[in-house]
Tab-separated table of C-alpha atoms in Angstrom:
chain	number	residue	atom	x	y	z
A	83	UNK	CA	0.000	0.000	0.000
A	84	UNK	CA	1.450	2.768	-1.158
A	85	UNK	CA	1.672	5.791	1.691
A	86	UNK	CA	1.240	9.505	1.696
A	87	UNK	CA	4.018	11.816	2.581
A	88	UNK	CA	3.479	13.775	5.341
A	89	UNK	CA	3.738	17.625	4.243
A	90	UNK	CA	5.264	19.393	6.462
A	91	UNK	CA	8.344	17.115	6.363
A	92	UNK	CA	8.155	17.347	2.828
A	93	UNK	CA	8.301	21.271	2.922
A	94	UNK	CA	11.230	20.771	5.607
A	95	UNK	CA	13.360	18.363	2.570
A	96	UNK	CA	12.774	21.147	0.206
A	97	UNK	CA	13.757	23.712	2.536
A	98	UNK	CA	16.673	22.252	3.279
A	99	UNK	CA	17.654	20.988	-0.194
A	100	UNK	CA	17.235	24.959	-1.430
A	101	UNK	CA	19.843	25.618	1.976
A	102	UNK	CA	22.225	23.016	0.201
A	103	UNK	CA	21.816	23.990	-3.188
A	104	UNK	CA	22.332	27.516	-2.370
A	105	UNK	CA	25.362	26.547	0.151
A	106	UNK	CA	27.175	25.167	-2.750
A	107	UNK	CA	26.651	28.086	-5.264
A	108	UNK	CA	27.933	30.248	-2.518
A	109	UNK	CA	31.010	28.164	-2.148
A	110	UNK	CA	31.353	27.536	-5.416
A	111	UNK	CA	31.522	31.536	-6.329
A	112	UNK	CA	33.869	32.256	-2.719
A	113	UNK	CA	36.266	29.772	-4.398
A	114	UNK	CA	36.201	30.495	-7.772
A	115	UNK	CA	36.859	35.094	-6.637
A	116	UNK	CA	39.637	33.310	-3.925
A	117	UNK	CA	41.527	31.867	-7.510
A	118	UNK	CA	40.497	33.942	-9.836
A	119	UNK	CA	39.194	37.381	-9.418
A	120	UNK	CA	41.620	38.429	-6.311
A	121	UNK	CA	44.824	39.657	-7.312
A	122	UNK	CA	47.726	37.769	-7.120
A	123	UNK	CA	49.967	39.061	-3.849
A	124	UNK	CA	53.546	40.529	-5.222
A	125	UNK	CA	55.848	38.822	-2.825
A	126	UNK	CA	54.341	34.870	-2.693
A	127	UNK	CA	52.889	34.805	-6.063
A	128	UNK	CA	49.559	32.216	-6.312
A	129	UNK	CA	50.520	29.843	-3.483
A	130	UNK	CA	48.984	33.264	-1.212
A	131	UNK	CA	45.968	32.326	-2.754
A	132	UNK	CA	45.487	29.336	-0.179
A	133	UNK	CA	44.695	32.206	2.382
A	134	UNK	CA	40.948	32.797	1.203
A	135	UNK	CA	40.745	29.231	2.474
A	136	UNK	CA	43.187	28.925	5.503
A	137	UNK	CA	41.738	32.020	7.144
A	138	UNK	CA	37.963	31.728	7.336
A	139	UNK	CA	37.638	28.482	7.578
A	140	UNK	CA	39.431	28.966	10.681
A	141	UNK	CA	37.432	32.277	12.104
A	142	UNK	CA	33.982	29.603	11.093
A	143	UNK	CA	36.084	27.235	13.652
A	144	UNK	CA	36.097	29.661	16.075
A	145	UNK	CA	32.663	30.632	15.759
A	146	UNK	CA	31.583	26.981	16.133
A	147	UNK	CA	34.139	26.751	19.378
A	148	UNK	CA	32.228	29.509	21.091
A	149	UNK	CA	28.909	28.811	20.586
A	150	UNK	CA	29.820	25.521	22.274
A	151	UNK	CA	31.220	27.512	24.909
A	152	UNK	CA	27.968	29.591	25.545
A	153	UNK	CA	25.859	26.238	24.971
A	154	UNK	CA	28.289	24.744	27.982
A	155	UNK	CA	28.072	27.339	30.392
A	156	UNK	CA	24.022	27.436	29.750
A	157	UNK	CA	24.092	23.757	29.926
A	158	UNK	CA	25.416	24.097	33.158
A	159	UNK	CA	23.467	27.030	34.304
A	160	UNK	CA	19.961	25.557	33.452
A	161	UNK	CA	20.658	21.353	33.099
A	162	UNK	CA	18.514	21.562	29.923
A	163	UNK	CA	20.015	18.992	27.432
A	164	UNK	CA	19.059	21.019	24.462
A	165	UNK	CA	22.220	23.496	25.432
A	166	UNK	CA	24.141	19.881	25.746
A	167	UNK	CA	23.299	19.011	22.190
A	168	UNK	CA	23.875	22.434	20.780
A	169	UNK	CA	27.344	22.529	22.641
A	170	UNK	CA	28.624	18.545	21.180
A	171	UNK	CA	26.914	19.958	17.441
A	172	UNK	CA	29.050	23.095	17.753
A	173	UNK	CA	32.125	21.242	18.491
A	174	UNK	CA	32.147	18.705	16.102
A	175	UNK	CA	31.072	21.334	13.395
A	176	UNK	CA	34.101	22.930	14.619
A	177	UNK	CA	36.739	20.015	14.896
A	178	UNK	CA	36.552	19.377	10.816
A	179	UNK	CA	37.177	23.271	9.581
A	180	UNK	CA	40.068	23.616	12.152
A	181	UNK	CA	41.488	20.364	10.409
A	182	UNK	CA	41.075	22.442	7.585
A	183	UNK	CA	43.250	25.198	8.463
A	184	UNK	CA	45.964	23.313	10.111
A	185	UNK	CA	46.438	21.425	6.909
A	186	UNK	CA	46.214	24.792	4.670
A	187	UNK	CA	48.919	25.810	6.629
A	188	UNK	CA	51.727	24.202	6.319
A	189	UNK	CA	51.008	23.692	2.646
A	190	UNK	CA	50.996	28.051	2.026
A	191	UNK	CA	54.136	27.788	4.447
A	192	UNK	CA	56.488	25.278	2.996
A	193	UNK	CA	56.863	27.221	-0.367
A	194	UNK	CA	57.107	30.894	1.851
A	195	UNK	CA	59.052	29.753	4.530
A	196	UNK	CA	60.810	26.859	3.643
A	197	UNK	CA	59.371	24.620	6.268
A	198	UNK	CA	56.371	22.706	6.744
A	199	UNK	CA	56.092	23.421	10.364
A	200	UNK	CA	57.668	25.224	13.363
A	201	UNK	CA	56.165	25.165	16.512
A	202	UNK	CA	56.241	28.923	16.986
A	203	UNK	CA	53.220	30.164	19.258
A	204	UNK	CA	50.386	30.250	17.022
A	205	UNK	CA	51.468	27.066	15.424
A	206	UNK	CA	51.146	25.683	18.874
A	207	UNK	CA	48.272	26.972	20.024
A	208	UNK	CA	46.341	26.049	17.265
A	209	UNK	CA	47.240	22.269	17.218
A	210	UNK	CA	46.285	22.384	20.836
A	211	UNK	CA	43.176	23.700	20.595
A	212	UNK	CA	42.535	20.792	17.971
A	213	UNK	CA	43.751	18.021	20.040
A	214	UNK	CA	41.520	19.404	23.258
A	215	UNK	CA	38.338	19.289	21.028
A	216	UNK	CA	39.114	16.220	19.617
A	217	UNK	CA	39.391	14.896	23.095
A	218	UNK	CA	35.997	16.785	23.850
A	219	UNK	CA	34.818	14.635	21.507
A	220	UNK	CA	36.639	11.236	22.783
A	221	UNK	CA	35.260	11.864	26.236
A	222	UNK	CA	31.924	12.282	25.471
A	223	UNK	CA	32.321	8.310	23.930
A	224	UNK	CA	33.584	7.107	26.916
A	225	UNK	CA	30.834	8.386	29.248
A	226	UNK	CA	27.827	6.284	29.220
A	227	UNK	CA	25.074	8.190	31.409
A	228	UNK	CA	23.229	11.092	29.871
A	229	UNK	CA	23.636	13.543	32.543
A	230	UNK	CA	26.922	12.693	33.770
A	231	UNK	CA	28.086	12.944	30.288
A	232	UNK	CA	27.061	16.216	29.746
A	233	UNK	CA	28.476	17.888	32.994
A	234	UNK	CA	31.604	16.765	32.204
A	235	UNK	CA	31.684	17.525	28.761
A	236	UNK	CA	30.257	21.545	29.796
A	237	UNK	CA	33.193	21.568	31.999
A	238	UNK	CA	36.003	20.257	29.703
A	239	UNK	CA	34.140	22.277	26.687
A	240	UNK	CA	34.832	25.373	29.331
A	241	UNK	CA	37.875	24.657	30.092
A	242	UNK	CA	38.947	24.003	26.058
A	243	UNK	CA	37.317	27.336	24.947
A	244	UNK	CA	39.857	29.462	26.511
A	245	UNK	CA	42.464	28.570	24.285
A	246	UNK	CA	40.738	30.428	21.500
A	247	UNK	CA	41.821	33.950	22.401
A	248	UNK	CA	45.349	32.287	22.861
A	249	UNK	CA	45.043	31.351	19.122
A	250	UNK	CA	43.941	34.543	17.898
A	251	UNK	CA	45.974	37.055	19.962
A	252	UNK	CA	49.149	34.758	19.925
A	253	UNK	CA	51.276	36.933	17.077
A	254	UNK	CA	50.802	40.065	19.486
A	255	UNK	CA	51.372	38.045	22.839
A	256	UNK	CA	54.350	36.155	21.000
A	257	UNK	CA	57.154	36.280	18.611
A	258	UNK	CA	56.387	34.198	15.918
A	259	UNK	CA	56.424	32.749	12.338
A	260	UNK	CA	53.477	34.250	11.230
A	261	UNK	CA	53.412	37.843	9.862
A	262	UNK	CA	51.760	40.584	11.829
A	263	UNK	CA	47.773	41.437	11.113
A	264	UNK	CA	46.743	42.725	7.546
A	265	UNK	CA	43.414	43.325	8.824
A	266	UNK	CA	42.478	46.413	10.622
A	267	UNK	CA	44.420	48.930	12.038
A	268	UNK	CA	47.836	49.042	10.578
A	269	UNK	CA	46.711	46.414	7.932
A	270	UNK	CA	48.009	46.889	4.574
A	271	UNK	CA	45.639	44.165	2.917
A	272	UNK	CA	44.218	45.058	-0.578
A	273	UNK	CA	40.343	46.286	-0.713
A	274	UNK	CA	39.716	43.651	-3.432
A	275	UNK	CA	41.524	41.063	-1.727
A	276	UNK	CA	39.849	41.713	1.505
A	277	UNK	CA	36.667	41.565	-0.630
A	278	UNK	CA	37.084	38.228	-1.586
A	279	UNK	CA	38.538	36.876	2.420
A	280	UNK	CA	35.023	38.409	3.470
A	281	UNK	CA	33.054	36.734	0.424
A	282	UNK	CA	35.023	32.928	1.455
A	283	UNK	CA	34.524	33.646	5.214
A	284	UNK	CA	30.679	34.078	4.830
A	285	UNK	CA	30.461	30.795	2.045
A	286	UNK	CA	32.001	28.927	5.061
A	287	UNK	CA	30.027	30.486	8.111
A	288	UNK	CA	26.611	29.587	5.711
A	289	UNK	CA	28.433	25.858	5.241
A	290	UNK	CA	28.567	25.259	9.103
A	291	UNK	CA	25.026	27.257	9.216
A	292	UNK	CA	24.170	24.634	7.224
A	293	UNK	CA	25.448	21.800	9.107
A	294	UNK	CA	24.861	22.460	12.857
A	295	UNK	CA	21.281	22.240	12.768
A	296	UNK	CA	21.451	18.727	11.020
A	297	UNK	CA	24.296	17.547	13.837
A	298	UNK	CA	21.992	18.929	16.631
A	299	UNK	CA	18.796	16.981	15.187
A	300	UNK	CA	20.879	14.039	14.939
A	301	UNK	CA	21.962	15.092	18.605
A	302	UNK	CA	18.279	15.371	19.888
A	303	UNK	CA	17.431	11.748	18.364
A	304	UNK	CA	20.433	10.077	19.785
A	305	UNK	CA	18.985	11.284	23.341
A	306	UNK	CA	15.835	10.338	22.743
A	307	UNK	CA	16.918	6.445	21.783
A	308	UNK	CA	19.325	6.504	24.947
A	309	UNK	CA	16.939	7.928	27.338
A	310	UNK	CA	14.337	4.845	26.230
A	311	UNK	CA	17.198	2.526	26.699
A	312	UNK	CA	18.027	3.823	30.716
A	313	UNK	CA	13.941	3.557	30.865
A	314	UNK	CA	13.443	-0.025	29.335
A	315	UNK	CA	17.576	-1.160	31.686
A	316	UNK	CA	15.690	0.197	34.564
A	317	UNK	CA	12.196	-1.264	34.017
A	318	UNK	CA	13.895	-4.361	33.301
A	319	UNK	CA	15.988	-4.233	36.702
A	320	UNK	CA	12.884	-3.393	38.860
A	321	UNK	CA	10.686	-6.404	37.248
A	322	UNK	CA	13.703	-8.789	37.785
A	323	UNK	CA	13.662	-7.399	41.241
A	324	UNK	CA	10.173	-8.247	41.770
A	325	UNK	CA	10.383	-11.870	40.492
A	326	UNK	CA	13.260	-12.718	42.692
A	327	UNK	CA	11.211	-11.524	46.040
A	328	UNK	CA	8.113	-13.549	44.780
């Protein structure tokens, strides 16, 4: 028999299929202005190019980092689990674009600086901040009870969250590899080039857009299946309980 599609989850696949079909052009544009359209920097010729990628993918890992440090520190404030799932969805949104920019990086380096990697401050930083999220992400596995589980994680997400302004403010705090700002105040970045940065940093803010509502759904189902499972284990204990004092 054949059966009727419910509507509204029917207008929910189209919505989102427009979000991904949109998502795409947008990237597909960012990246095709990051290789063609920007100008091509004096001093490191077209391997610079590699910076419309490096950079916002790793200001959209940021971004994903903190809103899983506000979702923590509400988790903690108000024990709701939605702030739980919102704070996991953030960080594993985040994990996969700070991969991005680690590996960005040593590829625009070797040809500049003759090295793949030095572990100069931001260098540092930035590997450490992926390794504690990762671990976020380990720890969360190895926790079995809901609740548990997500005080810990609030706590370690915390904790893991203040190595973000260590990241960021490193080249001022530090002397390192990396060249001073080009953005801002003493920045001597190209309009057109800055253009573009702005154009690939908001195709990769709408990608994660994109993909932190569909980790947090997936999120909110998982809890659902695991809180019937604690219900049925503990049903199951108290009725084997009962049987043994008959």
């Amino acid at each position: 028999m054949a059966t009727v599609a419910n509507p509204i989850e029917v207008k929910k696949q189209g919505r989102q299929a427009f979000a991904t079909l949109g998502v795409a052009l947008l990237l597909a544009v960012a990246g095709y202005c990051a290789l063609f359209v920007a100008p091509t920097e004096r001093t490191m010729g077209l391997i610079q190019r590699i910076f419309y990628f490096h950079v916002p993918f790793g200001w959209t890992a940021f971004v994903a980092f903190f809103i899983s440090f506000v979702a923590s520190i509400a988790y903690l404030r108000s024990r709701a689990p939605k702030w739980d799932w919102l704070a996991v969805s953030a960080a594993e949104v985040g994990v996969p674009f700070v991969t991005v920019m680690l590996v960005t990086g040593p590829i625009w380096a070797h040809p500049v600086w003759g090295i793949w990697w030095t572990w100069d401050a931001r260098l540092t930083s930035t590997f450490v901040l992926w390794v504690l999220y990762v671990c976020y992400l380990l720890l969360r596995s190895l926790i079995d009870e809901p609740e548990r589980r997500a005080v810990v994680s609030a706590v370690f997400g915390i904790f893991a969250a203040f190595d973000i302004p260590l990241v960021y403010f490193s080249i001022w705090f530090f002397r390192t590899q990396h060249p001073q700002p080009v953005i801002g105040a003493g920045g001597s970045l190209d309009p057109r080039m800055l253009d573009v940065l702005l154009l690939c940093w908001g195709a990769t803010l709408a990608l994660a857009a994109l993909l932190l509502p569909q980790r947090y759904r997936l999120e909110a189902l998982r809890y659902e299946v695991e809180r019937l499972r604690w219900e049925s284990d503990r049903r199951g204990g108290a009725a084997t309980f009962s049987e043994a004092k008959k």
